[in-house]
mmCIF file of C-alpha atoms in Angstrom:
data_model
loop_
_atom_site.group_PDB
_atom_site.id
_atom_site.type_symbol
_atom_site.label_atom_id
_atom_site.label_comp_id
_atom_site.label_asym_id
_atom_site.label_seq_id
_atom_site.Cartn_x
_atom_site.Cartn_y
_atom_site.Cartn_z
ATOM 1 C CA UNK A 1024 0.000 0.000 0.000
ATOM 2 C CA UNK A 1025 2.732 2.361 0.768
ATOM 3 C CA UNK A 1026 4.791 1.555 -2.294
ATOM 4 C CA UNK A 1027 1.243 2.152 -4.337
ATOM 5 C CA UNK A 1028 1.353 5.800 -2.778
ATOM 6 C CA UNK A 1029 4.537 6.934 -3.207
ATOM 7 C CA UNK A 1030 4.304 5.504 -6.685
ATOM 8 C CA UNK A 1031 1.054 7.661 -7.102
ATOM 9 C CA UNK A 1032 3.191 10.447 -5.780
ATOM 10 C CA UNK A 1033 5.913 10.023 -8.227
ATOM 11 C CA UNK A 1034 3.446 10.007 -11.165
ATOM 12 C CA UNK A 1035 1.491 13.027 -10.380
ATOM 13 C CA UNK A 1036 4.817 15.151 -9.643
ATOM 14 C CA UNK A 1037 6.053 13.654 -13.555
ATOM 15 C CA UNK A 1038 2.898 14.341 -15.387
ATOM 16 C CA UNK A 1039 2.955 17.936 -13.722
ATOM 17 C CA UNK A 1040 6.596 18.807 -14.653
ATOM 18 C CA UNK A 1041 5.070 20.836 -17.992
ATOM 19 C CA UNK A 1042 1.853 22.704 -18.147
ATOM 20 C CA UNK A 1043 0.498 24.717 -20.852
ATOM 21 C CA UNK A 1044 -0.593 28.967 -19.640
ATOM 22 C CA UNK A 1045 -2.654 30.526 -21.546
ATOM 23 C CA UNK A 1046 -2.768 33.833 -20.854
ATOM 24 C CA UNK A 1047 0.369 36.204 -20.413
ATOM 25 C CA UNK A 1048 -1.005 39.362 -19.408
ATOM 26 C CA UNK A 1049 0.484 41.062 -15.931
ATOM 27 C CA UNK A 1050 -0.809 38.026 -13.758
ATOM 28 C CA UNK A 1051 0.206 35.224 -16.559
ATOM 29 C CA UNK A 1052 3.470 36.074 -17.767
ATOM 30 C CA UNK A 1053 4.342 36.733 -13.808
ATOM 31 C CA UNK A 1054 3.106 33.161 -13.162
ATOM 32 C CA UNK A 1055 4.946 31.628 -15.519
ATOM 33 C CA UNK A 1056 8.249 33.234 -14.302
ATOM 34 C CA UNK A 1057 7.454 31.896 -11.320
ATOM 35 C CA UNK A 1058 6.501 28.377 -11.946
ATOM 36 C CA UNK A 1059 9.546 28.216 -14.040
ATOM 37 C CA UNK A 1060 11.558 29.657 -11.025
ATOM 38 C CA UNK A 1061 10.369 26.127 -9.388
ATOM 39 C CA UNK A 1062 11.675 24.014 -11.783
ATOM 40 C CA UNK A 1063 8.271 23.318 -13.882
ATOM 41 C CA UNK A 1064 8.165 24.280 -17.651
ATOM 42 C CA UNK A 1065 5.677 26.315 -18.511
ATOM 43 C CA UNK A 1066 4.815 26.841 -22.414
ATOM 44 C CA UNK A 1067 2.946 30.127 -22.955
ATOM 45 C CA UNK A 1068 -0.032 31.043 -25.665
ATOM 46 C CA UNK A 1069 -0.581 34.562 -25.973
ATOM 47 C CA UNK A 1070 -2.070 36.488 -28.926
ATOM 48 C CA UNK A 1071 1.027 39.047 -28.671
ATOM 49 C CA UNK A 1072 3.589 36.769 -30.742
ATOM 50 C CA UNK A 1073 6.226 39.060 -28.808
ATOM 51 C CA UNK A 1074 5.496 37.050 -25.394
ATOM 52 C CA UNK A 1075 4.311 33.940 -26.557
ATOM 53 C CA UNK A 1076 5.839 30.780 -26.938
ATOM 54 C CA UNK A 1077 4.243 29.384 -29.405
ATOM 55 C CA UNK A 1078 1.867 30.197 -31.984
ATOM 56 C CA UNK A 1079 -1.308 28.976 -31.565
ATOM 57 C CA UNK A 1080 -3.657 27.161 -29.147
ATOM 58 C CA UNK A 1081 -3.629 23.535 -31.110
ATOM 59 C CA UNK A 1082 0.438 24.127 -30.906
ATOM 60 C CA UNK A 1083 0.452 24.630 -27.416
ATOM 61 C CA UNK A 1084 -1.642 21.510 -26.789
ATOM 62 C CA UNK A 1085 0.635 19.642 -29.041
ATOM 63 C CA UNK A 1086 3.753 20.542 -27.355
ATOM 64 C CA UNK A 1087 2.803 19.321 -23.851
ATOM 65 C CA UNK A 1088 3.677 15.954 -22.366
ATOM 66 C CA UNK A 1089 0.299 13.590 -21.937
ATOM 67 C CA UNK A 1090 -1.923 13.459 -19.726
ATOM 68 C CA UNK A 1091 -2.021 17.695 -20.071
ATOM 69 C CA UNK A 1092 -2.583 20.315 -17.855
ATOM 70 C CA UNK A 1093 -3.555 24.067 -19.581
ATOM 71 C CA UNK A 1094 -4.095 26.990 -17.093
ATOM 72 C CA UNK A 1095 -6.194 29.558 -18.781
ATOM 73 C CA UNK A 1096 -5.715 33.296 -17.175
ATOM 74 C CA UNK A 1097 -7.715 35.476 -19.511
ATOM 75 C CA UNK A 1098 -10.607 37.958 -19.155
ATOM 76 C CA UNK A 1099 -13.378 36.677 -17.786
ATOM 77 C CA UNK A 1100 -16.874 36.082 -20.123
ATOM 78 C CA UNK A 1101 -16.613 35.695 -23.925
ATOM 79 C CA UNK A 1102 -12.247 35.478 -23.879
ATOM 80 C CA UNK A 1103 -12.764 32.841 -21.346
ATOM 81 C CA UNK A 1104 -15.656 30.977 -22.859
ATOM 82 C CA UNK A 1105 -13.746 31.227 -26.776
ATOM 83 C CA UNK A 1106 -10.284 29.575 -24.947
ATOM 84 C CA UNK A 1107 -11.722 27.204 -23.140
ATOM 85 C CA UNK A 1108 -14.187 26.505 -26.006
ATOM 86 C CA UNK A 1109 -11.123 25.739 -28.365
ATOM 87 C CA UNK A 1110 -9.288 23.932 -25.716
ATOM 88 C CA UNK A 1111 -12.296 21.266 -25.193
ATOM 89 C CA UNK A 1112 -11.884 20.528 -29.062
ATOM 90 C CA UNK A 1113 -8.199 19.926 -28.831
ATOM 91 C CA UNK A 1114 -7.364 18.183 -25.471
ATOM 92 C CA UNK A 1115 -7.737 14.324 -24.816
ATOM 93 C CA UNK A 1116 -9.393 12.174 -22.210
ATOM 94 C CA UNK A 1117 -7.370 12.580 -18.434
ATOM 95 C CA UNK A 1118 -6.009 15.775 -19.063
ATOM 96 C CA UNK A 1119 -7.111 18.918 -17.057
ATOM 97 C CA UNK A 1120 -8.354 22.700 -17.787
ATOM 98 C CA UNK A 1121 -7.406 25.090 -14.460
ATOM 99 C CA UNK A 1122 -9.479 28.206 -15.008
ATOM 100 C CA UNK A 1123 -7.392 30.777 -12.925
ATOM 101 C CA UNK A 1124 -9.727 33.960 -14.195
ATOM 102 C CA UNK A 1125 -12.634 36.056 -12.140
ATOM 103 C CA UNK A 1126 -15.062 33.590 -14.166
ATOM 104 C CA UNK A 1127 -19.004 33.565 -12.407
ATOM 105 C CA UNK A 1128 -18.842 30.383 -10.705
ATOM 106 C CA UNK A 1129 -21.835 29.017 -12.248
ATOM 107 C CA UNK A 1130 -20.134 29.125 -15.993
ATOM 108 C CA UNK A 1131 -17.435 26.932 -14.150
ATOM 109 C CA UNK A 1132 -20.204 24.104 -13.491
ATOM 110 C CA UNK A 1133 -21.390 24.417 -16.688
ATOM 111 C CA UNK A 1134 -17.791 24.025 -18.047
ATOM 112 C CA UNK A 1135 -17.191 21.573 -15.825
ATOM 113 C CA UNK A 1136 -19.955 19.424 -16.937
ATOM 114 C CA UNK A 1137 -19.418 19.741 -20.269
ATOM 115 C CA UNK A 1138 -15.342 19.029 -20.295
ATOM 116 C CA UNK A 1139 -16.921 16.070 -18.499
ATOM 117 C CA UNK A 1140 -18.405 14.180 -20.880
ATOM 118 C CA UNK A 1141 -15.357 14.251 -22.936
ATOM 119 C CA UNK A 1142 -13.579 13.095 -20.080
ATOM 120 C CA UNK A 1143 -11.361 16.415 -19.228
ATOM 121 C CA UNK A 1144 -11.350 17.622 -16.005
ATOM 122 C CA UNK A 1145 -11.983 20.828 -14.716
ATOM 123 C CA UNK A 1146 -10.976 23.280 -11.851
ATOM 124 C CA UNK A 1147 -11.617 26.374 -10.842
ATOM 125 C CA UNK A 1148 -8.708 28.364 -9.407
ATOM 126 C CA UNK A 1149 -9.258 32.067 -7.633
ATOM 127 C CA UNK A 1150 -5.798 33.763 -8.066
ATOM 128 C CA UNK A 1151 -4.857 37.294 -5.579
ATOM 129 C CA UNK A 1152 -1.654 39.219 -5.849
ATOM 130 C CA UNK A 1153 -2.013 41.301 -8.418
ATOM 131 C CA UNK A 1154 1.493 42.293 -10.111
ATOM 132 C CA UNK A 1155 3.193 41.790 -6.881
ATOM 133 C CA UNK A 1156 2.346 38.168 -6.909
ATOM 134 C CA UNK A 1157 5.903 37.238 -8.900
ATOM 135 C CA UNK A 1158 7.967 37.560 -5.443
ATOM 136 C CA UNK A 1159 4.934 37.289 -2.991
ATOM 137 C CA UNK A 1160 3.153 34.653 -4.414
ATOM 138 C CA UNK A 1161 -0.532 34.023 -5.038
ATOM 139 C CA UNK A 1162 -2.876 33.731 -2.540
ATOM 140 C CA UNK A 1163 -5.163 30.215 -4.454
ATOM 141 C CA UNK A 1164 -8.657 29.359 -3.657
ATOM 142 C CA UNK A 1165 -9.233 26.338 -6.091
ATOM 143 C CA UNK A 1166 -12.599 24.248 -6.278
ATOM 144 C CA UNK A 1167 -12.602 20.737 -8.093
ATOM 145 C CA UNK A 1168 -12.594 16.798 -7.994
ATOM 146 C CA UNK A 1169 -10.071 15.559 -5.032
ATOM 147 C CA UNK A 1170 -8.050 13.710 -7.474
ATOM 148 C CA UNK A 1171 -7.650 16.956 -10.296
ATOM 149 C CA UNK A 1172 -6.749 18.950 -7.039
ATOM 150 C CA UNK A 1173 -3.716 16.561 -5.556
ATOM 151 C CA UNK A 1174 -2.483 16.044 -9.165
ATOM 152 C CA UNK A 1175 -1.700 19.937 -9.668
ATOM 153 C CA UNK A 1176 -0.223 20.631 -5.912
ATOM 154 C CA UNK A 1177 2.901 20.995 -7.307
ATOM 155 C CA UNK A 1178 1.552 23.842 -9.464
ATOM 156 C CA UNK A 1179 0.178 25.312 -7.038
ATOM 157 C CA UNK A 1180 2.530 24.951 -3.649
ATOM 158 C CA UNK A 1181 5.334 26.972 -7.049
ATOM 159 C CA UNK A 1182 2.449 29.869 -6.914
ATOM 160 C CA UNK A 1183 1.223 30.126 -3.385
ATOM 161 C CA UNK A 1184 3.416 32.287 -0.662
ATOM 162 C CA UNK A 1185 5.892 30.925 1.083
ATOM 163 C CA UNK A 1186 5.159 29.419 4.614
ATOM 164 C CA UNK A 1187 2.320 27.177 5.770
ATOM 165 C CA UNK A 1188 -0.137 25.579 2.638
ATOM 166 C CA UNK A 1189 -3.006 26.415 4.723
ATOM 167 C CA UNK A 1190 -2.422 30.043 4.724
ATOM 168 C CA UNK A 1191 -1.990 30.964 0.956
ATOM 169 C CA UNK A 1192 -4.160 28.046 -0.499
ATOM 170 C CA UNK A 1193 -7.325 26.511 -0.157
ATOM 171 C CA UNK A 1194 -9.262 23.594 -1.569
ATOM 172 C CA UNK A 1195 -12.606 25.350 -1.169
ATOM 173 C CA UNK A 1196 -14.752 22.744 -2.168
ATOM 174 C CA UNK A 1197 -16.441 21.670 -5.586
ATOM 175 C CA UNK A 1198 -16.137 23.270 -8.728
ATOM 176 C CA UNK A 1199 -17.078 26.509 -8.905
ATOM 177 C CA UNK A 1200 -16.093 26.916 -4.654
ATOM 178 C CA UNK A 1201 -12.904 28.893 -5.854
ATOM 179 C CA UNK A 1202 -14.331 31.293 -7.730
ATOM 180 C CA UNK A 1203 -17.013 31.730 -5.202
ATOM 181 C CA UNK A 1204 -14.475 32.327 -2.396
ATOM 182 C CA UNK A 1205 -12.902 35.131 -4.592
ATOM 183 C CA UNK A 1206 -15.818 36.964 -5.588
ATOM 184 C CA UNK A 1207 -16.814 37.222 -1.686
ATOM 185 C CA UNK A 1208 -12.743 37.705 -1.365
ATOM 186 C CA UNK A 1209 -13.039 40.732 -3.965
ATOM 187 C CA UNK A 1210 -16.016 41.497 -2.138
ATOM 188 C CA UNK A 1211 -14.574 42.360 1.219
ATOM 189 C CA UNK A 1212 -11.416 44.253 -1.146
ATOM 190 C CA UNK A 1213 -14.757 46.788 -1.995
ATOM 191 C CA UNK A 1214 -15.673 47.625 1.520
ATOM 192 C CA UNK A 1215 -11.683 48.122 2.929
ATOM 193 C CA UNK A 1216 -10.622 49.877 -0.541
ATOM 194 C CA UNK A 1217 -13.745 52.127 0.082
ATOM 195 C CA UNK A 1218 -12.913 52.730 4.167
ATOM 196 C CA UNK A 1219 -9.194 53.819 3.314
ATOM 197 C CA UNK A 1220 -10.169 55.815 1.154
ATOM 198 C CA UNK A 1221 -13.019 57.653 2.928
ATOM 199 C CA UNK A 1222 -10.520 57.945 5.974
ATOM 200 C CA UNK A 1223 -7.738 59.607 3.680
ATOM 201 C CA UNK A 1224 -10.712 61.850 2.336
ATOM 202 C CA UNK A 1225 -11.585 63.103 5.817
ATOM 203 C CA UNK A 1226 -7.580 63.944 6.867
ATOM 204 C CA UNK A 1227 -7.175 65.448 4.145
ATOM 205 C CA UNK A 1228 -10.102 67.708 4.780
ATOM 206 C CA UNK A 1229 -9.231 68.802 8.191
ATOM 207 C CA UNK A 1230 -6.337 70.502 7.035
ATOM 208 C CA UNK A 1231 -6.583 73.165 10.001
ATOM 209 C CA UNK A 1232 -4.975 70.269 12.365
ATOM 210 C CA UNK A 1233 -3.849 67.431 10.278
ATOM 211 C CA UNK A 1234 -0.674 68.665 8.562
ATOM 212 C CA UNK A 1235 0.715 65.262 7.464
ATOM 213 C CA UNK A 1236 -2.008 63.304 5.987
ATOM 214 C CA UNK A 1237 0.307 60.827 4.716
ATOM 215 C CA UNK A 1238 2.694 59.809 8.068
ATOM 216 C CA UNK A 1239 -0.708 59.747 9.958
ATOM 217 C CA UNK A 1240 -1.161 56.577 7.178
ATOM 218 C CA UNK A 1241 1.932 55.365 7.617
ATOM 219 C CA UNK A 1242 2.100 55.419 11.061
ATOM 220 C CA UNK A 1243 -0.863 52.886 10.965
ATOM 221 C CA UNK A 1244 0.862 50.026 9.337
ATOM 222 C CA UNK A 1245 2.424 48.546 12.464
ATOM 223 C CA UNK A 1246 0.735 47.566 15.610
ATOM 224 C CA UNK A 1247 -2.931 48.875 15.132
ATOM 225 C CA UNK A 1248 -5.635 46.763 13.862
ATOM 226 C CA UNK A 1249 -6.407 48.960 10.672
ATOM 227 C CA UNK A 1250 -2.937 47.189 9.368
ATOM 228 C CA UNK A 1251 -2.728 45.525 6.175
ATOM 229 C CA UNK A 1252 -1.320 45.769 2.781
ATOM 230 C CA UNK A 1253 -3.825 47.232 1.141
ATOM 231 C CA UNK A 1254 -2.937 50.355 3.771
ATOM 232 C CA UNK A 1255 0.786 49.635 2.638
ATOM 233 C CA UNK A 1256 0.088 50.272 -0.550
ATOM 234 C CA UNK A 1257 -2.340 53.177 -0.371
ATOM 235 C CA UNK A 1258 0.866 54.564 2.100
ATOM 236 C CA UNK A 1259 2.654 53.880 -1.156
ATOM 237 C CA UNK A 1260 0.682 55.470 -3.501
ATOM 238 C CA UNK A 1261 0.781 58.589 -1.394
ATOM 239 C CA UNK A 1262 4.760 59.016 -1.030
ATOM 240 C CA UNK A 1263 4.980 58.340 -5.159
ATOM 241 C CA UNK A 1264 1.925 61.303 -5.717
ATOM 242 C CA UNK A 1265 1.039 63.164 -2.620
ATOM 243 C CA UNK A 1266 -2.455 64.397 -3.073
ATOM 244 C CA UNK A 1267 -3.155 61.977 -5.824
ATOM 245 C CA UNK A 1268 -3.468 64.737 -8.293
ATOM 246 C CA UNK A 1269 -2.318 62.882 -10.932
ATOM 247 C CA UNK A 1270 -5.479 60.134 -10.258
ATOM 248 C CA UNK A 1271 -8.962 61.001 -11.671
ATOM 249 C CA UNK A 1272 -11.329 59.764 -9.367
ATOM 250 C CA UNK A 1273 -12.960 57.591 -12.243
ATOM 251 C CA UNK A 1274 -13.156 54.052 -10.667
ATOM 252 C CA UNK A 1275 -13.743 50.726 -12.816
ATOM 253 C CA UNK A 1276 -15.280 47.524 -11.118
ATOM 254 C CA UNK A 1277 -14.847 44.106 -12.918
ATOM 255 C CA UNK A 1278 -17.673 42.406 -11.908
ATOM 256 C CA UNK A 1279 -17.373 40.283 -8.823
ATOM 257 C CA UNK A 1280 -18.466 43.345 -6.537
ATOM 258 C CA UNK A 1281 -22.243 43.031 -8.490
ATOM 259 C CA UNK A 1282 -22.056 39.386 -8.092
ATOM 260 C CA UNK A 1283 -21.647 39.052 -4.744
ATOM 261 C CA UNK A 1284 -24.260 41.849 -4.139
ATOM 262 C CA UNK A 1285 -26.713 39.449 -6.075
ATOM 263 C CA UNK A 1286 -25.551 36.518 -3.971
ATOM 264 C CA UNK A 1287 -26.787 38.701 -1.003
ATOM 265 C CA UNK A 1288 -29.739 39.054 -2.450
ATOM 266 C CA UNK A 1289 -30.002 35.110 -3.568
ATOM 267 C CA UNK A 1290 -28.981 34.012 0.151
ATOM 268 C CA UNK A 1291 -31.067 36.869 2.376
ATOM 269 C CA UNK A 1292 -27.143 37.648 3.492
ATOM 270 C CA UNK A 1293 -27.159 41.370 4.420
ATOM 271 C CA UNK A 1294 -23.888 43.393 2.561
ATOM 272 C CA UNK A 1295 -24.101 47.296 3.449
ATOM 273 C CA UNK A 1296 -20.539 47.610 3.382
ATOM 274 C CA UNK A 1297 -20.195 46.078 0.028
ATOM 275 C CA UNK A 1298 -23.349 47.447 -1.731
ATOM 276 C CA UNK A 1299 -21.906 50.928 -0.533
ATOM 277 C CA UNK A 1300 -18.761 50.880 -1.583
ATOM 278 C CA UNK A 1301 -19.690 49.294 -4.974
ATOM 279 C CA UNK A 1302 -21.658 52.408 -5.826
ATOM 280 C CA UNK A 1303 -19.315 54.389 -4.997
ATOM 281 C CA UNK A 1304 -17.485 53.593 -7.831
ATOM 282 C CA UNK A 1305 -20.845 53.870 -9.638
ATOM 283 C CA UNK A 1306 -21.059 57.418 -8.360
ATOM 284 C CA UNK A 1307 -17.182 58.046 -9.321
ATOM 285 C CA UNK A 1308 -18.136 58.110 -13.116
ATOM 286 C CA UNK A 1309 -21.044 60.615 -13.679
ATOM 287 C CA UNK A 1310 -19.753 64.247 -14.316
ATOM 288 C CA UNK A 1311 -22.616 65.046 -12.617
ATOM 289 C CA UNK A 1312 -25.312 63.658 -10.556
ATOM 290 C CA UNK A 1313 -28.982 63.565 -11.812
ATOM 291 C CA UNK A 1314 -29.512 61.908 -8.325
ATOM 292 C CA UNK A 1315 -28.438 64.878 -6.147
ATOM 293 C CA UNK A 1316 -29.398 67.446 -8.919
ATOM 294 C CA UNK A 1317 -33.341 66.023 -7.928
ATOM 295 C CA UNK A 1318 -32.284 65.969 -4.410
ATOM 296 C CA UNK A 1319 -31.060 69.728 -4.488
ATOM 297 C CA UNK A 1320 -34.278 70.547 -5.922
ATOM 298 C CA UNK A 1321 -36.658 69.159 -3.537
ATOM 299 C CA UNK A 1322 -34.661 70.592 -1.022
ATOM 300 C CA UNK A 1323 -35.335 73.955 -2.714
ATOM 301 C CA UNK A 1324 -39.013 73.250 -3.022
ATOM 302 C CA UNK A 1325 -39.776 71.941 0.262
ATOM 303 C CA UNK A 1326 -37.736 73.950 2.569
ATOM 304 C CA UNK A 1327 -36.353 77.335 0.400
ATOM 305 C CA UNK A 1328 -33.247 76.142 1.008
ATOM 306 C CA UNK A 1329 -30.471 77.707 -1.000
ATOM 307 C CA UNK A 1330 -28.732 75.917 -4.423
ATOM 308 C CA UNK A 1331 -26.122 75.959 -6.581
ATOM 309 C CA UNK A 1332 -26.605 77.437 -10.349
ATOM 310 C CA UNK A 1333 -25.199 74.982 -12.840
ATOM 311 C CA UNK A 1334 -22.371 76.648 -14.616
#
């Protein structure tokens, strides 16, 4: 029994020596630097000939050793769908499709289901870190089949940080659990994003007593429980651009923030925090507000009270 594991072992560390990345944006060409700093190739597909490896999808899938393993890390919705789309045509029974994107979880059952049938598996992977994730490492939520899960470990004990396995990765549970776990993950990002930055907002309006809005920051990143690195890095962004001037406030979301409002919504789970700070950003991208223009006006009609004159 014990020589049947450790032959097992051996196996799934072989067949994982060379995956295929599809993808090699900031996030994928990062990850493959790093996987290859672990001793795994890593052949790349990229529309950009200038980064990629090889030249198309069906050469990519004909370069890797059998049983294969592709991670796709492209824009979620119609980029994913198209990849993984071609992919299903291409790959073989017993190999594997790692979806490492901000894909809605319940495209990844669908997926799942239909890679199935042909007999290729499927799993989910949530990916964090950003551009910083080269040297840091990627913080993994994955969701799959037990067995597609141990076969990539190597994979993903290269990309997770350093230290306990526990504390950068997780096995969240069946396909479609990783993705789930980092839409709630990008969830929570909303609400502190959106509390650092109202807190830097009010500093910097008291400007009668607060005469260093940025140390006051930076003196919060040891030893009080506001610490993290999303403080570090706002800290950051104020030494390079003090003021932000050179920022418009025009903020993007990508999708997960709506989601996991919905999933409130689905569940009866109450997110103030979230819903707030996700229309915020809403807020961020009208030159002006019909909202509060209607709200100036009843003000004036109800109560006299004085407005503004549109310019």
């Amino acid at each position: 029994m014990r020589a049947h594991r450790l032959w097992r072992t051996f196996l799934e560390e072989f067949m994982i020596s060379h995956i295929g990345l599809v993808g090699l944006g900031k996030m994928g060409n990062n990850m493959r630097e790093r996987l290859r700093r672990s001793s795994i190739e890593v052949t790349g597909f990229d529309p950009r000939p200038e980064v990629s490896d090889v030249a198309s999808l069906a050469d990519l899938v004909a370069t890797l050793p059998s049983p294969r393993v592709i991670w796709v890390m492209v824009p979620a919705g119609e980029p994913t769908r198209g990849v993984i789309d071609e992919l299903g045509g291409l790959l073989t029974e017993g190999d594997i499709i790692v979806e490492g994107g901000n894909s809605h979880y319940a495209e990844d059952q669908e997926r799942a289901a239909e890679l199935a049938e042909r007999g290729i598996g499927y799993v989910d992977c949530g990916v964090s870190g950003g551009v910083w994730g080269l040297e840091n490492g990627y913080g993994l939520m994955c969701g799959g089949d037990v067995a597609h899960v141990e076969t990539l470990m190597p994979v993903f004990d290269a990309l997770r940080p350093e230290g306990p396995r526990e504390e950068g990765f997780v096995h969240a549970g069946t396909v479609g659990a990783g993705h789930f776990a980092k839409m709630v993950h990008n969830g929570i990002e909303y609400g502190l994003m959106q509390a650092y930055a109202e807190g830097y907002e009010l500093l910097a309006a008291k400007k009668d007593i607060v005469t260093d809005v940025h140390g006051t920051m930076k003196a919060w990143q040891r030893g009080t429980v506001v610490r993290s690195w999303l403080l570090d890095l706002m800290v950051k962004a104020l030494e390079e651009d003090p003021g932000l001037a050179g920022l418009d406030d025009w903020v993007d979301d990508s999708g997960e923030g709506r989601w996991t409002i919905d999933e409130g919504v689905d569940n009866a789970v109450p997110l103030p925090v979230i819903s707030a700070a996700l229309f915020a950003r809403f807020a961020s991208r009208q030159e002006s507000s019909p909202a509060m223009r209607a709200v100036a006006a009843l003000r004036q009609q109800f109560g006299g009270h004085s407005v503004k004159k549109a310019e």
